[in-house]
Amino acid sequence: MNQSSKKEPHEQTIRVLIVDDDTEIRNGLRWVIDHSPGFSCVGTYGRFDDALPNIEDNAPDVVLMDIGMPDKNGIESVEILKQRYPEIHCLMLTVHSDDEKIFQSLRVGAVGYLLKKTPPDALLAAIRDAYAGGAPMSTEVARKVLGYFQQQKNDKLSA
């Protein structure tokens, strides 16, 4: 039997980079990621402008991105990141659940949108899902996205 050196997806260590201006949240996320099998936190940054020059050295698979930050907001940051590194999966992790921020984030390349109240197990599952090509969303966010498309359908039927 010929064994391949390539790891199976469940054996792969997912490299996660965190960009959030709240030190306590960054440290908590780092702890959860570093203490979970199959995950490694490769960097934490309080500003996107500090993270960007280190992206190649950190080589993240998934970036957790806050929206409300002091230099560039997370939406602008994801847009820049996806232009330069389209292979990186960007997950928004924020307290903002308003429709406009959700849709702007998805339009610029975020593959998912999670609220910061997401429990650690669900967050890890979402990171794994994003890495595997999925589009994880908090249930509240998914409901808004579905509502948007259902409204579009109803608007077309009414017209």
Coordinates of C-alpha atoms in Angstrom, one line a residue:
M1 CA 0.0 0.0 0.0
N2 CA 1.4 3.4 -1.0
Q3 CA 1.1 6.0 1.7
S4 CA 1.0 9.6 0.6
S5 CA 2.8 12.3 2.7
K6 CA -0.2 14.6 2.2
K7 CA -2.3 14.9 5.3
E8 CA -6.0 14.3 5.3
P9 CA -8.2 17.4 5.8
H10 CA -9.0 16.4 9.4
E11 CA -5.3 16.0 10.2
Q12 CA -4.3 19.4 8.7
T13 CA -3.4 22.1 11.1
I14 CA -5.4 25.2 10.2
R15 CA -3.3 28.4 10.5
V16 CA -5.4 31.3 11.9
L17 CA -4.5 34.9 12.0
I18 CA -6.5 37.4 14.1
V19 CA -7.1 41.1 13.5
D20 CA -9.0 42.8 16.3
D21 CA -8.3 46.0 18.1
D22 CA -9.5 44.6 21.4
T23 CA -6.5 43.0 23.2
E24 CA -8.7 40.9 25.5
I25 CA -10.6 39.5 22.6
R26 CA -7.4 38.8 20.6
N27 CA -5.8 37.0 23.6
G28 CA -8.9 35.0 24.3
L29 CA -9.2 33.9 20.6
R30 CA -5.5 33.0 20.5
W31 CA -5.9 30.9 23.6
V32 CA -8.9 29.0 22.2
I33 CA -7.2 28.4 18.9
D34 CA -3.8 27.4 20.3
H35 CA -5.4 25.0 22.8
S36 CA -7.6 23.2 20.2
P37 CA -6.2 20.3 18.2
G38 CA -5.9 21.0 14.5
F39 CA -5.5 24.7 14.9
S40 CA -2.6 27.1 15.3
C41 CA -2.7 30.9 15.8
V42 CA 0.0 32.3 13.6
G43 CA -0.4 35.9 14.6
T44 CA -2.6 38.5 16.3
Y45 CA -2.8 42.2 15.4
G46 CA -4.7 45.2 16.7
R47 CA -4.6 47.0 13.3
F48 CA -4.7 45.7 9.8
D49 CA -1.8 48.0 8.8
D50 CA 0.3 46.0 11.2
A51 CA -0.9 42.7 10.0
L52 CA -0.6 43.2 6.3
P53 CA 3.3 43.3 6.1
N54 CA 3.4 40.0 8.0
I55 CA 0.9 38.0 6.0
E56 CA 3.4 36.2 3.9
D57 CA 5.6 35.3 6.9
N58 CA 2.5 34.2 8.9
A59 CA 1.0 32.3 6.0
P60 CA -2.5 32.0 7.4
D61 CA -5.2 29.8 6.0
V62 CA -8.0 31.7 7.7
V63 CA -8.1 35.3 9.0
L64 CA -10.6 36.3 11.7
M65 CA -11.3 40.0 11.0
D66 CA -13.1 42.5 13.2
I67 CA -15.0 45.3 11.5
G68 CA -14.6 48.2 13.9
M69 CA -10.9 49.1 14.0
P70 CA -9.0 52.3 14.3
D71 CA -7.1 52.4 11.0
K72 CA -9.0 50.6 8.2
N73 CA -12.2 49.0 9.1
G74 CA -12.5 45.2 8.6
I75 CA -14.5 45.5 5.4
E76 CA -11.8 47.6 3.7
S77 CA -9.1 45.3 5.1
V78 CA -10.7 42.2 3.7
E79 CA -11.0 43.8 0.3
I80 CA -7.3 44.6 0.3
L81 CA -6.4 41.1 1.7
K82 CA -8.5 39.3 -1.0
Q83 CA -6.9 41.4 -3.8
R84 CA -3.4 40.5 -2.7
Y85 CA -4.0 37.0 -1.3
P86 CA -7.1 35.5 -2.9
E87 CA -6.4 32.0 -1.4
I88 CA -6.8 33.2 2.2
H89 CA -10.3 32.6 3.7
C90 CA -11.5 35.7 5.6
L91 CA -14.1 35.3 8.3
M92 CA -15.7 38.4 9.8
L93 CA -15.9 38.2 13.6
T94 CA -17.8 41.2 14.9
V95 CA -20.5 42.6 17.1
H96 CA -22.2 44.3 14.1
S97 CA -25.2 42.4 12.7
D98 CA -26.7 45.1 10.6
D99 CA -27.6 44.2 7.0
E100 CA -25.3 46.7 5.3
K101 CA -22.1 45.5 7.0
I102 CA -23.0 41.9 6.4
F103 CA -23.5 42.4 2.7
Q104 CA -20.6 44.7 2.3
S105 CA -18.3 42.1 3.9
L106 CA -19.6 39.3 1.7
R107 CA -19.3 41.5 -1.4
V108 CA -15.6 42.2 -0.8
G109 CA -14.7 38.6 -0.3
A110 CA -15.4 37.5 3.2
V111 CA -16.4 33.8 3.2
G112 CA -18.4 34.0 6.4
Y113 CA -19.8 36.3 9.0
L114 CA -19.8 35.4 12.7
L115 CA -20.9 37.4 15.8
K116 CA -18.5 37.7 18.7
K117 CA -21.0 36.0 20.9
T118 CA -20.4 32.7 18.9
P119 CA -19.4 30.0 21.4
P120 CA -15.8 28.7 21.1
D121 CA -16.8 25.2 19.7
A122 CA -19.0 26.9 17.0
L123 CA -16.2 29.3 16.2
L124 CA -13.7 26.4 15.7
A125 CA -16.3 24.6 13.5
A126 CA -16.8 27.8 11.5
I127 CA -13.0 28.2 10.9
R128 CA -12.8 24.5 9.9
D129 CA -15.8 25.0 7.6
A130 CA -14.3 28.2 6.0
Y131 CA -11.0 26.3 5.4
A132 CA -12.8 23.5 3.7
G133 CA -14.6 25.8 1.3
G134 CA -17.8 26.5 3.3
A135 CA -19.5 29.8 4.1
P136 CA -20.1 29.8 7.9
M137 CA -22.5 32.3 9.4
S138 CA -24.0 32.9 12.8
T139 CA -27.6 31.8 12.7
E140 CA -28.8 35.4 13.2
V141 CA -26.7 36.5 10.2
A142 CA -27.8 33.5 8.0
R143 CA -31.5 34.5 8.8
K144 CA -30.8 38.0 7.5
V145 CA -29.2 36.8 4.3
L146 CA -32.1 34.4 3.7
G147 CA -34.6 37.2 4.4
Y148 CA -32.8 39.4 1.9
F149 CA -33.1 36.9 -0.9
Q150 CA -36.7 36.0 0.0
Q151 CA -37.6 39.7 -0.1
Q152 CA -35.9 40.0 -3.5
K153 CA -38.1 37.2 -4.8
N154 CA -41.2 38.7 -3.4
D155 CA -40.3 42.1 -4.9
K156 CA -40.0 40.5 -8.3
L157 CA -43.3 38.7 -8.0
S158 CA -45.0 41.9 -6.9
A159 CA -43.6 43.8 -9.9

